[in-house]
Coordinates of C-alpha atoms and ligand atoms in Angstrom, one line a residue:
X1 CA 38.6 125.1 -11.8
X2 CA 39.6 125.8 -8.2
X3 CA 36.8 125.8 -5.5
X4 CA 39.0 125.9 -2.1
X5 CA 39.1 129.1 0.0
X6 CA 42.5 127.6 1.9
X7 CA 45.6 128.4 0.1
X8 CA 48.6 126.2 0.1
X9 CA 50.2 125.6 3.2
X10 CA 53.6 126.3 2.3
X11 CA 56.5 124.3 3.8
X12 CA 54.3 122.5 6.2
X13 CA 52.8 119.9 3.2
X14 CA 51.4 116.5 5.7
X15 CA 50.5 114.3 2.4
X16 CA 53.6 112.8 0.6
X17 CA 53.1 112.4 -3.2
X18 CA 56.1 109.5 -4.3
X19 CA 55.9 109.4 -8.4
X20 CA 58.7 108.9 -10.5
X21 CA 58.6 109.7 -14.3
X22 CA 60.1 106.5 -15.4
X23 CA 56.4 105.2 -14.5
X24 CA 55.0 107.3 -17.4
X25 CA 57.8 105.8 -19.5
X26 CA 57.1 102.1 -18.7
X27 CA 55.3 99.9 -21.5
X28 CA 54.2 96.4 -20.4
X29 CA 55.0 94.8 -24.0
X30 CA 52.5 94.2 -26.9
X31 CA 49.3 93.4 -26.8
X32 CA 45.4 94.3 -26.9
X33 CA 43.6 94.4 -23.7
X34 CA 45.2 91.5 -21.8
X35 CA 45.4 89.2 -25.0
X36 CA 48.9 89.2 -26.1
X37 CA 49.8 90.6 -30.2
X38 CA 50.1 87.8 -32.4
X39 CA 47.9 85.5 -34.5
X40 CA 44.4 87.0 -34.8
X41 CA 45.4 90.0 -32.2
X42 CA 46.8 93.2 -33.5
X43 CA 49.1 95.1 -31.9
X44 CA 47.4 98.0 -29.8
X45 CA 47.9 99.1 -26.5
X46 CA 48.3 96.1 -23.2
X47 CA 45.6 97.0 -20.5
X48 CA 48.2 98.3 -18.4
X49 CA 49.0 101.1 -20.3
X50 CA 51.1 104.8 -19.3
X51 CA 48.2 107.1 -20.6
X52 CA 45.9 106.8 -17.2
X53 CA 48.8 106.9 -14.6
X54 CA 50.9 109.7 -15.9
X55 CA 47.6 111.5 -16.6
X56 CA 46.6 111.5 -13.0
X57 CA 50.1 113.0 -12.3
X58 CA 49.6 115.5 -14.6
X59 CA 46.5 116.8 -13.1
X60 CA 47.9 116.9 -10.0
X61 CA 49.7 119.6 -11.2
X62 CA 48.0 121.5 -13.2
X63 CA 44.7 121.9 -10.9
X64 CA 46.9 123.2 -8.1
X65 CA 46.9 120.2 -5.6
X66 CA 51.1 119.7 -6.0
X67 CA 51.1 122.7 -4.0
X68 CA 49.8 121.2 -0.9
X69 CA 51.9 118.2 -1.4
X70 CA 55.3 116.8 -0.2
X71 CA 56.5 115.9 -3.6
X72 CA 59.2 112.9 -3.7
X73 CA 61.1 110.7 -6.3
X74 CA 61.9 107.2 -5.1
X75 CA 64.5 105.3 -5.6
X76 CA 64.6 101.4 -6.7
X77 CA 64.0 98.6 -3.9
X78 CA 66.6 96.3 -3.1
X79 CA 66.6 92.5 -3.9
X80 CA 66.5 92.6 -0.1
X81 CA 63.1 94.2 0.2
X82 CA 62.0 92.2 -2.7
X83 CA 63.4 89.1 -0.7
X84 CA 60.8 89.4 2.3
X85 CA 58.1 87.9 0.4
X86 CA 59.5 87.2 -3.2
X87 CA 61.3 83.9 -4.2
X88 CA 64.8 84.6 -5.8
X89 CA 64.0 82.0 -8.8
X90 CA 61.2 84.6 -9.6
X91 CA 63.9 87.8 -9.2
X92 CA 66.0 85.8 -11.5
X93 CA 63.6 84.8 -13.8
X94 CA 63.0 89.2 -13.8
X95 CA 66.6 89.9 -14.2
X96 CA 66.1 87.6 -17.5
X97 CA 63.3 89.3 -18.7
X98 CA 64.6 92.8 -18.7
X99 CA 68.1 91.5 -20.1
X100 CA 65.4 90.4 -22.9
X101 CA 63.2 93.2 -22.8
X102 CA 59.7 91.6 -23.1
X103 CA 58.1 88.1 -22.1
X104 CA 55.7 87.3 -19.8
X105 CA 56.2 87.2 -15.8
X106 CA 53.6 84.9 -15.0
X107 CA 49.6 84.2 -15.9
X108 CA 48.5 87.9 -18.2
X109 CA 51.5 89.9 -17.1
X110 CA 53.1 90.6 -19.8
X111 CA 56.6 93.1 -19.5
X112 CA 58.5 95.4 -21.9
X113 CA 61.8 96.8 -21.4
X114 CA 63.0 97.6 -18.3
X115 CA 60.2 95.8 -16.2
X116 CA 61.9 94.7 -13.2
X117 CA 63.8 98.3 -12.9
X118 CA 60.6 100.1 -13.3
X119 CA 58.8 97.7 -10.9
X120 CA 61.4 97.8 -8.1
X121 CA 61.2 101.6 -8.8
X122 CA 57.5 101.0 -7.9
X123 CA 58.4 99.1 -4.9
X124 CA 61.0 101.3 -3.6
X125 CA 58.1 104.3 -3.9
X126 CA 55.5 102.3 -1.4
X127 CA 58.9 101.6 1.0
X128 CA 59.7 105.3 1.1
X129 CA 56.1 105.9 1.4
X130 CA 56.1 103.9 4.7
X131 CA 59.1 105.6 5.6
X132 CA 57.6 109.0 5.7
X133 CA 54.4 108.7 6.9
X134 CA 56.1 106.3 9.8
X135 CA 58.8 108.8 10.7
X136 CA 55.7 111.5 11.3
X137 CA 57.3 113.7 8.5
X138 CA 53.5 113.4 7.0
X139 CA 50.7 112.4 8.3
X140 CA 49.8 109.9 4.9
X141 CA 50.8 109.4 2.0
X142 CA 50.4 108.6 -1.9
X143 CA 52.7 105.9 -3.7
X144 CA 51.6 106.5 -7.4
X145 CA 53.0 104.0 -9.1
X146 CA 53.6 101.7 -12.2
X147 CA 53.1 98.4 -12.6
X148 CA 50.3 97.9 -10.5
X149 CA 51.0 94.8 -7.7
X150 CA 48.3 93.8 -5.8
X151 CA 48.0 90.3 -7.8
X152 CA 51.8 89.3 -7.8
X153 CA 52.4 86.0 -5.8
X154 CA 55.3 85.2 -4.5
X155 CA 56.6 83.3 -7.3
X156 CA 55.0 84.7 -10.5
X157 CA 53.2 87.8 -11.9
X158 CA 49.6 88.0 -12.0
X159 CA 47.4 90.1 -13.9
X160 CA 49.6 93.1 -15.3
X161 CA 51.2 92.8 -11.7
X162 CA 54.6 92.0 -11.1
X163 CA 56.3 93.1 -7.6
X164 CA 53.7 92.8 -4.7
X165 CA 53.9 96.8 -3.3
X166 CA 51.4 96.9 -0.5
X167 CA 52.9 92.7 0.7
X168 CA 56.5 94.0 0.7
X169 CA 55.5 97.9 2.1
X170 CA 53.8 95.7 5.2
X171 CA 57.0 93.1 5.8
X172 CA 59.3 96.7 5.5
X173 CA 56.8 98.2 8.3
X174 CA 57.4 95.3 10.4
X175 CA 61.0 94.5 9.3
X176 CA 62.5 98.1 9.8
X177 CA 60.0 100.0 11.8
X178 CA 58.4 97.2 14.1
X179 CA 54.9 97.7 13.1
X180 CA 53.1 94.9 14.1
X181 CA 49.7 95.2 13.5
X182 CA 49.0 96.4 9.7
X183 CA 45.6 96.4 7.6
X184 CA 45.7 96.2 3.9
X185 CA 42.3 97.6 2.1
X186 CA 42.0 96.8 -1.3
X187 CA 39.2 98.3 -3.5
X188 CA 40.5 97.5 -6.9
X189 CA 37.4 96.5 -9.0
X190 CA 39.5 93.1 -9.2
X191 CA 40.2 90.5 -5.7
X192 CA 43.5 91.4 -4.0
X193 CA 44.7 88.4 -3.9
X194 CA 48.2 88.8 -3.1
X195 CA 47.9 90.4 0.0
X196 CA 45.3 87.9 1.2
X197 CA 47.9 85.2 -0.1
X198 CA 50.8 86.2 1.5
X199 CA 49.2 87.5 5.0
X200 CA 46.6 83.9 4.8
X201 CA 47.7 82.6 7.9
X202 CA 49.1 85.8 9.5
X203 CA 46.9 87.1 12.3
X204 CA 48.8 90.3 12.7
X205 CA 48.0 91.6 8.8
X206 CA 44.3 92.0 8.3
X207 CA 43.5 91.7 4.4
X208 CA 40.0 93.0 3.0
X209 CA 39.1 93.2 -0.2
X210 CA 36.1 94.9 -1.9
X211 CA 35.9 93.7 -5.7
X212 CA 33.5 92.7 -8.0
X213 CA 32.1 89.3 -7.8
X214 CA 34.2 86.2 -9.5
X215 CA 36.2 88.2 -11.7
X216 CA 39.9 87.8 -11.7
X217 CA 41.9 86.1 -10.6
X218 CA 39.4 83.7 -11.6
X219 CA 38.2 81.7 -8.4
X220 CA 39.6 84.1 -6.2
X221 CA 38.1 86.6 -3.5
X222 CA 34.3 84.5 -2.1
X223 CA 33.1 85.6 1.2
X224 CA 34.5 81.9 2.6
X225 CA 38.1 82.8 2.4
X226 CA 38.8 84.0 5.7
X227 CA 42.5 83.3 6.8
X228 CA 44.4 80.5 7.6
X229 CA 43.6 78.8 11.2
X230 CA 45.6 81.1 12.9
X231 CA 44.2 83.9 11.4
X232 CA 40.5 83.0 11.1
X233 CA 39.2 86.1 10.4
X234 CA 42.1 88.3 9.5
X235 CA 41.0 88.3 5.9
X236 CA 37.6 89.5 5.0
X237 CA 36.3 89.2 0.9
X238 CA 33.3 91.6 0.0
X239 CA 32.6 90.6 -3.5
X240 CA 30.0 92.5 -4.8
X241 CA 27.9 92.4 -8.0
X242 CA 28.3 93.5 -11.5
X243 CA 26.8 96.9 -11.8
X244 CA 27.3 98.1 -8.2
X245 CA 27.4 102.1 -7.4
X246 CA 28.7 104.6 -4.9
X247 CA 25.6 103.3 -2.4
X248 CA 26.8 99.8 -2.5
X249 CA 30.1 100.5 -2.0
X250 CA 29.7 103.1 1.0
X251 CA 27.8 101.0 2.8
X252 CA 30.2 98.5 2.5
X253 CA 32.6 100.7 3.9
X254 CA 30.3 101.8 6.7
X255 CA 29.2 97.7 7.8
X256 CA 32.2 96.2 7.2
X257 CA 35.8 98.6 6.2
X258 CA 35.6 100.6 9.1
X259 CA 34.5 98.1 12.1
X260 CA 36.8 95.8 10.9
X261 CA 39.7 98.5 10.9
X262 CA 38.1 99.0 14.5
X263 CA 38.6 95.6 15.5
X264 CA 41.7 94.9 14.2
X265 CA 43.6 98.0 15.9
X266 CA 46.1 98.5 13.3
X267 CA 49.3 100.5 13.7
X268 CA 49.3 101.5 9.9
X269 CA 46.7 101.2 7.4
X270 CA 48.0 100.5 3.7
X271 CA 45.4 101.2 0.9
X272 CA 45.9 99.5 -2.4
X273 CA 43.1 101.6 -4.6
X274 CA 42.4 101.1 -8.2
X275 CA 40.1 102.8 -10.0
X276 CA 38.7 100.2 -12.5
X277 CA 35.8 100.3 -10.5
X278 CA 34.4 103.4 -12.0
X279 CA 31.8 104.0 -14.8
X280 CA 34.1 105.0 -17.4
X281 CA 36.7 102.6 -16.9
X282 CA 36.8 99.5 -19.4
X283 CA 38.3 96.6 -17.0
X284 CA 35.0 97.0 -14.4
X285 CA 31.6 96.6 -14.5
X286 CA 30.9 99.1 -11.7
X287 CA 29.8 102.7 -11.9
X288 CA 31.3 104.5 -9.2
X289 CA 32.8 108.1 -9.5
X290 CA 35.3 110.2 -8.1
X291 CA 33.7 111.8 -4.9
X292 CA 32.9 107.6 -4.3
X293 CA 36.6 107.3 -4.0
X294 CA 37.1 110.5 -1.9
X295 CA 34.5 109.1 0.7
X296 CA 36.1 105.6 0.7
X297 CA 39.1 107.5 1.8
X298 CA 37.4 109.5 4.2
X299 CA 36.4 106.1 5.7
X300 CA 39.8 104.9 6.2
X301 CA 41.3 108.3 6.8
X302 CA 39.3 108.7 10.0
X303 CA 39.8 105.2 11.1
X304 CA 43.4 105.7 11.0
X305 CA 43.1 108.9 12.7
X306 CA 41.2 107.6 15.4
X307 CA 43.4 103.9 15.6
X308 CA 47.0 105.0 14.4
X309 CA 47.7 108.7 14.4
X310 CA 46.5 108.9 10.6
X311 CA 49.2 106.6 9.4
X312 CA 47.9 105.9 6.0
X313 CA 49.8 105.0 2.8
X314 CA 47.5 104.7 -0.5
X315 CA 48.9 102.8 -3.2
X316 CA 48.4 102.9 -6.7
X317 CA 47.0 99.8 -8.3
X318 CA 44.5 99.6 -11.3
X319 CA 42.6 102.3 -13.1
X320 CA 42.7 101.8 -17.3
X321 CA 40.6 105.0 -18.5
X322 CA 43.0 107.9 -19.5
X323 CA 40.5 110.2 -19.8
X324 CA 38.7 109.4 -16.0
X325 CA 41.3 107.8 -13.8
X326 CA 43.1 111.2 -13.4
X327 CA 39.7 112.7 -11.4
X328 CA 39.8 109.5 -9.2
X329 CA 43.0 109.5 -8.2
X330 CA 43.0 113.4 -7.4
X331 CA 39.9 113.1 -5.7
X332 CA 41.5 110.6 -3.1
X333 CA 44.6 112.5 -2.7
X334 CA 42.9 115.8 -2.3
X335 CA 41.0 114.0 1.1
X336 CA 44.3 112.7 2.0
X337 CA 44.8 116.3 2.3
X338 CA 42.0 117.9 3.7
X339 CA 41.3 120.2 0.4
X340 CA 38.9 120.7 -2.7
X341 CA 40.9 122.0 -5.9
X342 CA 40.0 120.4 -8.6
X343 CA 36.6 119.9 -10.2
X344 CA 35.4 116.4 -12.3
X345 CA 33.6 117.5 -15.1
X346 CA 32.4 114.0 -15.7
X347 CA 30.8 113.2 -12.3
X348 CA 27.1 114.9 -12.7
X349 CA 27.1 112.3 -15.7
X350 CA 28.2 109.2 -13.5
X351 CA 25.6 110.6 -9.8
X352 CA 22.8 110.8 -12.5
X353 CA 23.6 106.9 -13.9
X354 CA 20.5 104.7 -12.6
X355 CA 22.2 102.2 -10.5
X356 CA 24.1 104.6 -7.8
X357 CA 21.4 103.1 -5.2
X358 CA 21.7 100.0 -3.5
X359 CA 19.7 97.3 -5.0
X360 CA 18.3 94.3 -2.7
X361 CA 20.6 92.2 -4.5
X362 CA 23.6 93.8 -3.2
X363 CA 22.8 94.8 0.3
X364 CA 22.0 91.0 0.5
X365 CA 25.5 90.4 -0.2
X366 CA 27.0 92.9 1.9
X367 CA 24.8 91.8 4.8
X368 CA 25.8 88.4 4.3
X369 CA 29.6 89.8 4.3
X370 CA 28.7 91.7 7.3
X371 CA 27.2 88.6 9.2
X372 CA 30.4 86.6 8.4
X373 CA 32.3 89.5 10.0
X374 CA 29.7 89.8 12.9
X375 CA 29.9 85.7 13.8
X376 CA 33.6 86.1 13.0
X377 CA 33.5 88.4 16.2
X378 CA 31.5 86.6 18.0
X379 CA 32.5 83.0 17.7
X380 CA 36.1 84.4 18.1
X381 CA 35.4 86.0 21.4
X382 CA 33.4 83.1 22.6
X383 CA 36.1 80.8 21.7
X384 CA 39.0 82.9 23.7
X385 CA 36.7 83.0 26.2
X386 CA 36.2 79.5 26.5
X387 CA 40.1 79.2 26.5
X388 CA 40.5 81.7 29.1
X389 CA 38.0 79.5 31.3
X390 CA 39.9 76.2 30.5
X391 CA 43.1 77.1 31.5
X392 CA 41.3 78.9 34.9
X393 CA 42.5 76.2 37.5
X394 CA 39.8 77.9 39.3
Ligands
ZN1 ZN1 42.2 96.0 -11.1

């Protein structure tokens, strides 16, 4: 199974792992798919099930790549943390639901027992996260966590989401460290609308989000939603269509991602990546494969180490196939590293898929996301320019 010539670097480990076991443990309630149990729906398995997550920690392990890692265990978030973007009716209405031990936290997030604990367990994994890579004690890191949070709002749960990691890992970058200039990337096959939410009108925070075109949350994530009018620009939407491969998506990395990233300047880059955009996962419609999600990462990675000494925390959103999740997620971490140790025995299945290349359809897209980002620019420029000039008394 191993390939990698290096061997492990001992005590010097520059990638932070953060997983805790109570996120194996962690059942959001009964259900099928995202339908609730009841009625006509027999109990099964929610979407948001252990199996994929604690899988991907296990491999981790057992192909070797712990041993190049910094391996930590978090501890919960304070209502504090929780407080910079989360309104205390919601953490109440929390509190109520794990007193009760199931419910529902909002539109399709559904909890089981211990929710809020687990989740602010989640929470206080991205925080810590932030706190090593920011401290220079590694160079990135990797939150894996459970629930996944890039839907939650500030006042309800969304979509199997319930705390909003990368939103509250950003205000503790700025609240504790001072960041200032942060960019959250979010290639979840679904729109990451949180972040976009909570950053709308926030310059400072650039918000892009590659997903798949109109899915959920439904009417969320078109190419016109760009950030408030303060922050014109400062959120970018690729939404791409069903069916799109590793082409698609690296050249929307290439066009848009990485000059964005360029333009923006960021001080930190925070990476909320699902893996529900792969083949074999049964949330998406895409068909991407594990070395697409190692090559999104070397995107970012370089951009960060080029823009903010490699400060790069990836967090752990959606990804719902047990059996290929775990070769995604490994596949990132092992370029957050620098190393090749563990082999996908599914991927010469997934490269071979028609579909990998870009069809007309979707470089039309991605130009058109490109052009916004382009005229964005531009226009932007022109227009502080034009300020400048007004306020010259000369
Ligand atoms: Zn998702």
């Amino acid at each position: 199974m191993t390939s990698s010539s290096d061997s492990p670097p001992g005590p010097a480990r520059r990638t932070a792992l953060v997983w805790h076991e109570r996120f194996a443990w962690y059942e959001a309630g009964i259900g099928a798919g995202f339908a609730p149990a009841g009625g006509l729906v027999q109990p099964y398995e929610p979407v948001d099930a252990p199996a994929a997550k604690a899988r991907l920690r296990s491999l981790v392990d057992v192909c070797g790549l712990s041993e190049w890692l910094r391996l930590l265990t978090p501890t919960a978030a304070g209502e504090d943390a929780l407080r910079s973007f989360h309104d205390d009716a919601y953490l109440e209405r929390l509190r109520q639901l794990d007193a009760a031990g199931s419910g529902d936290a909002g539109e399709a997030a559904p909890v089981g027992p211990d929710a809020y604990e687990t989740a602010r367990l989640g929470v206080g994994a991205c925080l810590l996260a932030v706190d090593e890579v920011v401290a220079g004690d590694v160079d990135n890191a990797y939150a894996l966590v459970r629930p996944p949070g890039h839907h939650a709002r500030r006042g309800e749960g969304v979509g199997s989401c319930l705390l909003a990691n990368a939103v509250l890992a950003a205000h503790h970058a700025r609240d504790r460290h001072g960041i200032e200039r942060i960019a959250i990337v979010d290639w979840d096959v679904h729109h990451g609308n949180g972040a976009q939410e909570a950053f709308w009108d926030d310059p400072d925070v650039l918000t892009l989000s590659i997903h798949q075109e109109g899915y959920f949350p439904p009417g969320s994530g078109a190419l016109d939603e760009l950030g408030g009018p303060a922050a014109l620009g400062a959120n970018l939407n690729v939404p791409l269509p069903p069916g799109s491969g590793h082409a698609a998506y690296l050249q929307a990395a290439h066009r848009i991602v990485a000059p964005a990233l360029r333009d923006h300047r960021p001080e930190l880059i925070l990476v909320c990546s699902g893996y529900d955009a792969a083949a074999m996962d049964p949330m998406g419609r895409m068909l991407l494969h594990s070395d697409s999600f190692r090559e999104l990462t070397r995107v970012v990675k370089e951009v960060a180490e080029e823009q903010c000494e490699g400060r790069l925390v990836v967090i752990q959103e959606g990804g719902y196939s047990p059996a290929y999740t775990p070769f995604c997620g490994v596949a990132v971490i092992e370029e957050l590293v620098g190393v090749r140790v563990c082999e996908d025995p599914f991927i010469d299945v997934f490269r071979g898929m028609p579909g990998q290349e870009a069809t007309p359809e979707q470089l039309g897209q991605i130009e058109a996301a490109a052009r916004v980002a382009r005229l964005l620019d531009m226009h932007l420029d022109q227009l502080g320019e034009a300020m400048g000039r007004a306020g010259d008394p000369g």
